[in-house]
Structure formats: structure tokens, C-alpha cells
Short mmCIF file of C-alpha atoms and ligand atoms in Angstrom, two decimals:
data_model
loop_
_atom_site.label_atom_id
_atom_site.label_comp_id
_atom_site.label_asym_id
_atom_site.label_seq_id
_atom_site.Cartn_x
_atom_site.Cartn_y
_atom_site.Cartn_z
CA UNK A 36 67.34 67.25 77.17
CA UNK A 37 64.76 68.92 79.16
CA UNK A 38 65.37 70.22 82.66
CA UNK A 39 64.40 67.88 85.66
CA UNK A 40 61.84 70.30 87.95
CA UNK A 41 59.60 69.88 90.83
CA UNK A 42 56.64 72.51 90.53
CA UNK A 43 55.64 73.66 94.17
CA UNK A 44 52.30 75.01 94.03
CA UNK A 45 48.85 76.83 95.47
CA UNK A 46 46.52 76.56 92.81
CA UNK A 47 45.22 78.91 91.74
CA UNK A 48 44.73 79.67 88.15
CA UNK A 49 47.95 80.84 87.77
CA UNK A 50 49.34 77.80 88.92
CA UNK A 51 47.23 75.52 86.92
CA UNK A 52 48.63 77.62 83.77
CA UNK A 53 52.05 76.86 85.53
CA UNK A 54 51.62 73.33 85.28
CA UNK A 55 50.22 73.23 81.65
CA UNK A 56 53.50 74.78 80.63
CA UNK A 57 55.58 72.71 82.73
CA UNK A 58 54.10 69.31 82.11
CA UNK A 59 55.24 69.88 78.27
CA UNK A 60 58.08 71.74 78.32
CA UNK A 61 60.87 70.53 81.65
CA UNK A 62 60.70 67.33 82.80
CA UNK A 63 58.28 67.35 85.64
CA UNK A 64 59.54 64.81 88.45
CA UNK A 65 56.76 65.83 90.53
CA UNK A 66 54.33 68.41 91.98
CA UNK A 67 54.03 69.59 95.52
CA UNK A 68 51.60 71.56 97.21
CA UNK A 69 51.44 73.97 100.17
CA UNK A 70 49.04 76.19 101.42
CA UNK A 71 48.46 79.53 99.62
CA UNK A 72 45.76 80.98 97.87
CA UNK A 73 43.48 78.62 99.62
CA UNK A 74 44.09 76.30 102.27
CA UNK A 75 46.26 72.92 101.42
CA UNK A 76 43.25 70.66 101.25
CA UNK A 77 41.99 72.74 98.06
CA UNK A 78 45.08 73.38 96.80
CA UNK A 79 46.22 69.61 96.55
CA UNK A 80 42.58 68.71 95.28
CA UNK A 81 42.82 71.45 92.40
CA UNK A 82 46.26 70.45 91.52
CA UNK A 83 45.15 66.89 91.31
CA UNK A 84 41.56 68.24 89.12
CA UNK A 85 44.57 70.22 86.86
CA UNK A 86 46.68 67.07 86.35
CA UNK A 87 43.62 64.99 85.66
CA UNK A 88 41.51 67.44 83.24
CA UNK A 89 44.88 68.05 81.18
CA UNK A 90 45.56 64.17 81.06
CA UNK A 91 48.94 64.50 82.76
CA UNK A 92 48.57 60.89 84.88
CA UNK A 93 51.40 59.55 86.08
CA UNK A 94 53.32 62.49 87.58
CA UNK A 95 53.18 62.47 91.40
CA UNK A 96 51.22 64.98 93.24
CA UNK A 97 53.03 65.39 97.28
CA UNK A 98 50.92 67.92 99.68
CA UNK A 99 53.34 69.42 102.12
CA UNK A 100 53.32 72.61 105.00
CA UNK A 101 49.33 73.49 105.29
CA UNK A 102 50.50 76.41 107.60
CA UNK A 103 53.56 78.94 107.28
CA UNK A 104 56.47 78.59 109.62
CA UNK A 105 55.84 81.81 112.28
CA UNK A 106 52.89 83.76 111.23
CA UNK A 107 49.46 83.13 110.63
CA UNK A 108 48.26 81.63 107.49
CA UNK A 109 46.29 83.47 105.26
CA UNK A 110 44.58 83.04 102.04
CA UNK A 111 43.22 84.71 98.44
CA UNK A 112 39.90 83.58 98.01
CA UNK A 113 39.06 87.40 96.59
CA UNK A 114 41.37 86.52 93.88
CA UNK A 115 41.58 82.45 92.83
CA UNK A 116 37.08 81.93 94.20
CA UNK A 117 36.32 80.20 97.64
CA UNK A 118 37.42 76.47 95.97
CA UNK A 119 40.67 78.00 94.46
CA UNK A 120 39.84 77.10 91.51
CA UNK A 121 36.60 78.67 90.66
CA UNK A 122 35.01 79.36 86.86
CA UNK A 123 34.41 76.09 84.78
CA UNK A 124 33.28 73.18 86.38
CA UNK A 125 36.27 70.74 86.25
CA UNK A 126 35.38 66.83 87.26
CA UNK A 127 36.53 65.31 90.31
CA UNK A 128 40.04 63.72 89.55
CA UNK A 129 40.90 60.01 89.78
CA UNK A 130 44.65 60.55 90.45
CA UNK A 131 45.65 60.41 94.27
CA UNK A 132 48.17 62.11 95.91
CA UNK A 133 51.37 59.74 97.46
CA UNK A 134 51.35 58.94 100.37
CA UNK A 135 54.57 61.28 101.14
CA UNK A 136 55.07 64.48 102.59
CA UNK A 137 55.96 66.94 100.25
CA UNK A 138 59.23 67.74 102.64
CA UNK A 139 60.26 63.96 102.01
CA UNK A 140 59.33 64.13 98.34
CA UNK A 141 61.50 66.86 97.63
CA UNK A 142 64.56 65.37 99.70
CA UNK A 143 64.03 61.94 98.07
CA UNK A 144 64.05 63.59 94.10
CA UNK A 145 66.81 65.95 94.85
CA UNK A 146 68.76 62.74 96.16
CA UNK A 147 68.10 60.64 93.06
CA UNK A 148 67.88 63.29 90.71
CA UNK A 149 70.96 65.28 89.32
CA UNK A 150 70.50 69.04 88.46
CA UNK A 151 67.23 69.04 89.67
CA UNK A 152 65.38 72.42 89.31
CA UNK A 153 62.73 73.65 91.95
CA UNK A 154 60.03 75.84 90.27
CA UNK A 155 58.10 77.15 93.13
CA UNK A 156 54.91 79.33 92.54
CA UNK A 157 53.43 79.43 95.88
CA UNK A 158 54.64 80.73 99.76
CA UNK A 159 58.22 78.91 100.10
CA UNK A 160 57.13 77.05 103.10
CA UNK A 161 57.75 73.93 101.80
CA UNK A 162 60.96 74.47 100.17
CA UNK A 163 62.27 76.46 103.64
CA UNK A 164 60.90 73.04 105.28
CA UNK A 165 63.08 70.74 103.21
CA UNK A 166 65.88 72.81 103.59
CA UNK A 167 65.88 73.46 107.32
CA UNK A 168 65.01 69.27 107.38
CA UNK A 169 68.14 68.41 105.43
CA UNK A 170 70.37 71.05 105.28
CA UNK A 171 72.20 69.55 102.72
CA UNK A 172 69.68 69.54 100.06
CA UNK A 173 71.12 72.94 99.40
CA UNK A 174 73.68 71.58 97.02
CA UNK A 175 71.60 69.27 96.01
CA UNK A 176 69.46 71.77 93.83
CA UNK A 177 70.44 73.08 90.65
CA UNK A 178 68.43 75.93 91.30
CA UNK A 179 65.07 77.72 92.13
CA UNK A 180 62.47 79.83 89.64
CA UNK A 181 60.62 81.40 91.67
CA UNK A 182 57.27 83.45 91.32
CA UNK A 183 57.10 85.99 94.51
CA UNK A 184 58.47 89.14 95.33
CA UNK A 185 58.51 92.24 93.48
CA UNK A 186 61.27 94.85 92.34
CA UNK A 187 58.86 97.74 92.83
CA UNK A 188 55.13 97.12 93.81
CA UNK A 189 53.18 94.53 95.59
CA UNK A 190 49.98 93.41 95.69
CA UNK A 191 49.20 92.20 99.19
CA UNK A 192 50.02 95.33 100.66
CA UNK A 193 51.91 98.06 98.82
CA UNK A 194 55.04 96.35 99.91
CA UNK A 195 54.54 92.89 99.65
CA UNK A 196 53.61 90.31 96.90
CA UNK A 197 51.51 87.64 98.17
CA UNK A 198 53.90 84.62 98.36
CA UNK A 199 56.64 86.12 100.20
CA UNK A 200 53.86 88.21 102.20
CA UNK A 201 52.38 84.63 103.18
CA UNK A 202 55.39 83.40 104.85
CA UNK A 203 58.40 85.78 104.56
CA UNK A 204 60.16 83.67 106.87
CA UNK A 205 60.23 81.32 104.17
CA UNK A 206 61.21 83.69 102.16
CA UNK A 207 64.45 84.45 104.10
CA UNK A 208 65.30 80.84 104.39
CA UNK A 209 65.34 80.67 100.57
CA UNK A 210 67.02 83.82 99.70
CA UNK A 211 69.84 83.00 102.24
CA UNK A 212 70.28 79.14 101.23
CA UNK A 213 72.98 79.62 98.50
CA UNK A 214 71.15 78.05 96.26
CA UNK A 215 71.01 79.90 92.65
CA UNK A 216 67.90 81.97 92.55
CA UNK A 217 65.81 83.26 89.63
CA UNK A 218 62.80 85.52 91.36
CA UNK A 219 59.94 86.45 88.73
CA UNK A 220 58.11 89.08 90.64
CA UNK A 221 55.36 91.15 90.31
CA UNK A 222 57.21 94.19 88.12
CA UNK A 223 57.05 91.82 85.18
CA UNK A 224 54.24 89.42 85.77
CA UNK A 225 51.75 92.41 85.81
CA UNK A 226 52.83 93.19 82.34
CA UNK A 227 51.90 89.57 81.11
CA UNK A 228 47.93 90.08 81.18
CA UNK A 229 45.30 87.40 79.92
CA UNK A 230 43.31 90.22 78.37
CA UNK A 231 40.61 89.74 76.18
CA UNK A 232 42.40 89.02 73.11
CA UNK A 233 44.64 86.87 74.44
CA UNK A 234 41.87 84.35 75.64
CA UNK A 235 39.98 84.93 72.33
CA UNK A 236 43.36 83.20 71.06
CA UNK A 237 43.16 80.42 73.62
CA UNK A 238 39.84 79.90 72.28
CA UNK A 239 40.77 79.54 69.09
CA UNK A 240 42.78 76.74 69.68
CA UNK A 241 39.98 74.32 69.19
CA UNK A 242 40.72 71.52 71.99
CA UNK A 243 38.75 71.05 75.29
CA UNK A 244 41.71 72.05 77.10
CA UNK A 245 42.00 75.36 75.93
CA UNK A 246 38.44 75.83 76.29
CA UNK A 247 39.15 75.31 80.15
CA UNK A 248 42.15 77.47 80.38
CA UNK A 249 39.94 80.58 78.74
CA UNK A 250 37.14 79.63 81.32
CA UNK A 251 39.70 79.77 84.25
CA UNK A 252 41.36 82.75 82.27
CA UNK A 253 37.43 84.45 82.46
CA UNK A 254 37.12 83.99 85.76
CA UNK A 255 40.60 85.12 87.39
CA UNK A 256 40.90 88.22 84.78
CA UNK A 257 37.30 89.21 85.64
CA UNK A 258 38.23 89.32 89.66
CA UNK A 259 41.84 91.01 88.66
CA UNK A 260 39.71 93.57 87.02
CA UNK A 261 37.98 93.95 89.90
CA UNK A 262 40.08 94.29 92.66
CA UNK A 263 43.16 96.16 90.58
CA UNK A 264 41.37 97.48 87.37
CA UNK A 265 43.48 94.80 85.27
CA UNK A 266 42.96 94.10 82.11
CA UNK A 267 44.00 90.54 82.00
CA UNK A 268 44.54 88.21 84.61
CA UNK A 269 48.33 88.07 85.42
CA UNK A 270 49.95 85.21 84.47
CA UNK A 271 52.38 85.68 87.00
CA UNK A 272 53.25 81.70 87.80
CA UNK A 273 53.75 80.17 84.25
CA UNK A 274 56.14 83.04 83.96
CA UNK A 275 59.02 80.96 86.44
CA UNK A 276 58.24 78.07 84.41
CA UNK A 277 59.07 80.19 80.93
CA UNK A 278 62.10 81.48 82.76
CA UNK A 279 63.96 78.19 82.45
CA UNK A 280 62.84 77.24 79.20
CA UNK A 281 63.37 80.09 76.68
CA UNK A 282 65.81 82.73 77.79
CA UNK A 283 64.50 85.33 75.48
CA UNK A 284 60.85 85.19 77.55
CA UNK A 285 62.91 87.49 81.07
CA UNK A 286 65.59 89.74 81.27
CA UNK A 287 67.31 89.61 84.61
CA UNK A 288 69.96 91.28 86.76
CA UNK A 289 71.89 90.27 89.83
CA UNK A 290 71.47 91.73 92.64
CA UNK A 291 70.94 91.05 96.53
CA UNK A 292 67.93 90.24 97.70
CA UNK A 293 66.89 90.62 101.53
CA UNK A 294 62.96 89.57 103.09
CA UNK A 295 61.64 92.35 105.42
CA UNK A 296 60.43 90.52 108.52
CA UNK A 297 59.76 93.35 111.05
CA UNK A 298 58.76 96.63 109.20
CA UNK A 299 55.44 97.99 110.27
CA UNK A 300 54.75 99.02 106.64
CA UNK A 301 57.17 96.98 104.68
CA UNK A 302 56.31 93.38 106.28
CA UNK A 303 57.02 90.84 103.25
CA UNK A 304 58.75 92.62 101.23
CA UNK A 305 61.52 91.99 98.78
CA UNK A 306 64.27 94.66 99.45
CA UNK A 307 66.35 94.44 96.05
CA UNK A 308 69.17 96.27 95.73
CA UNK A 309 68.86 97.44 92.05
CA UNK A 310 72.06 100.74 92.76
CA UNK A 311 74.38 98.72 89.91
CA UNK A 312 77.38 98.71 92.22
CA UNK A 313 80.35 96.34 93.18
CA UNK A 314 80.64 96.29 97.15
CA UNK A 315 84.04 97.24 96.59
CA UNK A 316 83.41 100.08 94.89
CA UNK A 317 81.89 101.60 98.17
CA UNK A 318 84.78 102.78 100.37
CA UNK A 319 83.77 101.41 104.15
CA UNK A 320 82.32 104.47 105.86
CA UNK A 321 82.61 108.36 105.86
CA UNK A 322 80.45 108.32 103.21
CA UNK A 323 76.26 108.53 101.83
CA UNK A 324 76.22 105.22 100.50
CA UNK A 325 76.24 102.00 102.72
CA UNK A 326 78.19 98.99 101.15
CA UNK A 327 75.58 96.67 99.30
CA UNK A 328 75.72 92.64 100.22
CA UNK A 329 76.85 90.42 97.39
CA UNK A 330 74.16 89.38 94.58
CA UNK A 331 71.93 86.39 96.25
CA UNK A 332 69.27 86.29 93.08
CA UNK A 333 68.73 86.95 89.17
CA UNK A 334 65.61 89.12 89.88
CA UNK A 335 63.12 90.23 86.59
CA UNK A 336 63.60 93.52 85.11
CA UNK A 337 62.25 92.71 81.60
CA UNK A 338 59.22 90.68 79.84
CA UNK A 339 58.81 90.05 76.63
CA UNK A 340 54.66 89.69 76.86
CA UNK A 341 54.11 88.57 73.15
CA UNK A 342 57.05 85.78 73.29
CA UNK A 343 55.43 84.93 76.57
CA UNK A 344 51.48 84.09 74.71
CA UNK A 345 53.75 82.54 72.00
CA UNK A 346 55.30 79.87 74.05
CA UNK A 347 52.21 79.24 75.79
CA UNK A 348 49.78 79.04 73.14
CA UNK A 349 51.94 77.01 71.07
CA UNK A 350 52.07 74.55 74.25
CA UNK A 351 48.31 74.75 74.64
CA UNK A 352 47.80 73.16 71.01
CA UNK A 353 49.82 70.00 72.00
CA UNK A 354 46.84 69.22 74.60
CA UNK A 355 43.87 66.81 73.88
O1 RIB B 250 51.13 87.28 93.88
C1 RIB B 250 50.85 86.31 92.90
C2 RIB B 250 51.07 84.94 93.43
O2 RIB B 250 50.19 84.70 94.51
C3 RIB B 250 50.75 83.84 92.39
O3 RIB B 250 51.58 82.73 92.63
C4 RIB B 250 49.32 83.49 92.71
O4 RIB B 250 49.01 82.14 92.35
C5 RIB B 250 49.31 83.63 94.20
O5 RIB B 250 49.84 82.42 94.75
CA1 CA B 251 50.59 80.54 93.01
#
């Protein structure tokens, strides 16, 4: 039985590869777009050009939040092209979005849905949203697989990974809902790299899908390349959608999670606390260490890149 998941999105190549996996491999109730990579007008019209090139009609596209909750939005056209979506020329899709809010969408599913998964690969605004909305929803959601953040580096600034950096206050809504928590951040994703070979694989798959995912591939590994000396575009949102469906894809550790929302250098950052202690084990005061807060995420240590490319070429051959 596969899992029941909304994919929240900004694509975004990353995302489209996201929804690729996703659309084969959980049962997708829905996807739901926010603003991200590029603002929420393009991303809703390239998640509806993803659904339609890849034939996946008939699951329902919500746009939600087209700004973050405090600060000011801000966008990745250096990375994902001005349209979001740039490289192949992909036709203009027949499916239409609903005529619901994303917000509502999500609050409706969770409420006829049991276990329901959220799989969100963009800023959380939309997720922080529902859950400010209808506080409840917390225990309505199974729980939440989650590209952003990073254990070490970022991207955005040497702190911050772009997701959390584009609204960390959506960030700290998430991390402190209660909800179960499984963040895929940047300290693996960056090892999972759509180098040359790997697309040469893509291509060998034969079908006119996989000719547009090694087009989009091109184009997002050549600006990777460019602006971080990559080798491969990082396939850093397919990754939360791998982390529910085969465990041996991540390895992950528990450990508490907090969203830096003043620092002057650290703005957007994921603070996790990766020291391997029990709170209790730190006696209060009169000592070096400060007393850790209790585990809040499973947060990526480990990658396995080549049962990654397995999983999603495999998927890729199933398309038309
Ligand atoms: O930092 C990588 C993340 O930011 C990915 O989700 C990518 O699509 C962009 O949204
Ligand atoms: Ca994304």
C-alpha cells in the first residue's frame, strides 16, 4: 500500500524530478505550490507543464502563499532560468489548477485522508499557513519529508539553504509543530549529482520523457556548474520523495533542530544539534556544555548516490 502524500512545490527542476518520482511511487493526493525559485505564477504553471508533459492528469494541482510570512520574497532565477523551468521547450499544459487555495487543500486532504504524508520541497510557507490556519492539522499529518536545511553548509549564504533561507519563519513554525520530521538537507543532496553519466543513462532510456528530464538535467547541471563548480545538478528534491519510499536511499539521526531568525551571519539557518547526547546526561549548570533540547527531526547524515539513480531510473522507464 503506497503512502498517501501531498508534494508542496517551487518548480524548479528539482522539483519536477520530485514529482516524476512521486507520481509513481506514493500515492499522490495532490500537489501544491508556493512561491520559491520563481514567483508562484511560474511555479504553478511549470508544475502544471510537469504534470501534463509526464501524462500525470488527474492529480490536483492547488497554488497557495505567493509571498513568505515576514520577510521579503526572493527568488533563484540564477539557478532554475527566468521561467523556472528553463532548457527544453515543454508545451503549454491543458490541466488547470482547482479552484482552492493550497491552505484549504491541504486542510481538506489531511481531514479525509488518514496517515497522510506532506512531502514539501519548496519554502514551508504554505505548510506554516495551514498549520497556523487550523492548528489542529498537526495531528492530522503522519509526517513531513522535507528538502531544506543543511547539517553543515548552505547554499544561499554560507549558512542557509535556500528553502529555509526563503522564509525561516516558516521554517520555525514547522520544526516546532510536533509533527514527525524527516529534513533532507543540503549535506546529502550535494552528494546526489546529475553528472554527465548519469544523464547519458537517462538518455538511454529511450522514451520522450526521459529525453526531457536529461534536457532539464542539461540545463540545471550546466548553471550548478556555474555558480558552485558542480558536477551534476543536485537532485536535492526527489531525494524527500526517496526518503519515504526505500529506507536504504538516507541514513538519518535524531536530533533537535532550531531556525536562526536573527543572526547577522547565520539568518536561515538550520542549527542541528549533531553532540550525540541525552539532555539528561548534561548535569544543569556549573559546567562547558549547555543541556541540548529534545530531538524535533530525523535530519540526513548519509546517501547512498548509486541506490538513489537506481530508484529513479528504474521509475523513469515506467513513463511514456
Ligand atoms: O536549496 C535547494 C532547494 O531550493 C531545492 O528545493 C530547489 O528546488 C530550491 O527550491
Ligand atoms: Ca524546490
Amino acid at each position: 500500500m503506497s503512502i498517501a502524500a501531498i508534494i508542496d512545490c517551487d518548480p524548479g527542476h528539482d522539483d519536477a524530478m520530485a514529482i516524476l518520482l512521486g507520481a509513481r511511487t506514493l500515492d499522490v493526493k495532490g500537489i501544491t505550490t508556493v512561491h520559491g525559485n520563481v514567483p508562484l505564477s511560474l511555479t504553478t504553471l511549470n508544475a502544471r507543464k510537469v504534470v501534463a508533459f509526464a501524462g500525470l492528469n488527474g492529480v490536483p494541482i492547488a497554488a497557495g502563499m505567493d509571498r513568505p510570512l515576514v520577510r521579503e520574497a526572493i527568488h533563484a532565477p540564477e539557478v532554475h532560468g527566468q521561467s523556472g523551468l528553463d532548457g527544453p521547450e515543454l508545451p503549454e499544459p491543458a490541466v488547470a489548477i482547482v479552484d482552492e487555495h493550497a491552505v484549504e487543500f491541504i486542510k481538506r486532504t489531511a481531514a479525509e485522508v488518514d496517515d497522510l504524508h506532506l512531502v514539501p520541497v519548496g519554502p514551508l510557507t504554505n505548510v506554516a499557513a495551514a498549520l497556523r490556519r487550523y492548528p489542529q492539522l498537526a495531528e492530522r499529518i503522519a509526517q513531513i519529508s522535507l528538502m531544506g536545511g543543511s547539517l553543515t553548509f548552505g547554499n544561499s549564504t554560507p549558512a542557509a539553504e535556500f528553502n529555509i533561507w526563503a522564509d525561516p519563519d516558516a521554517a520555525h513554525v514547522v520544526f516546532t509543530s510536533g509533527i514527525p520530521i524527516k529534513m533532507i538537507g543540503l549535506n546529502v543532496t550535494r552528494q546526489v549529482g546529475a553528472t554527465p553519466e548519469r544523464r547519458a543513462q537517462v538518455r538511454r532510456i529511450g522514451n520522450e520523457t526521459a529525453r526531457i528530464v536529461a534536457e532539464l538535467l542539461d540545463f540545471y547541471s550546466e548553471r550548478l556548474k556555474k555558480l558552485f563548480g558542480l558536477k551534476g545538478g543536485s537532485m536535492h528534491d526527489p531525494l524527500a520523495v526517496a526518503a519515504l519510499i526505500d529506507s536504504d536511499v538516507l541514513r538519518f539521526e535524531p536530533m533537535h533542530v532550531s531556525i536562526e531568525l536573527r543572526g547577522e551571519h547565520t539568518y536561515g539557518m538550520t542549527l542541528c544539534d549533531y553532540r550525540h547526547h541525552e539532555p539528561s546526561d548534561i548535569e544543569a549548570g556549573g559546567n562547558g556544555i549547555l543541556r541540548g533540547e529534545p530531538a524535533n527531526a530525523e535530519v540526513a547524515i548519509g546517501v547512498n548516490d548509486d541506490r538513489f539513480w537506481e530508484l529513479f531510473l528504474d521509475v523513469l522507464t515506467t513513463y511514456p
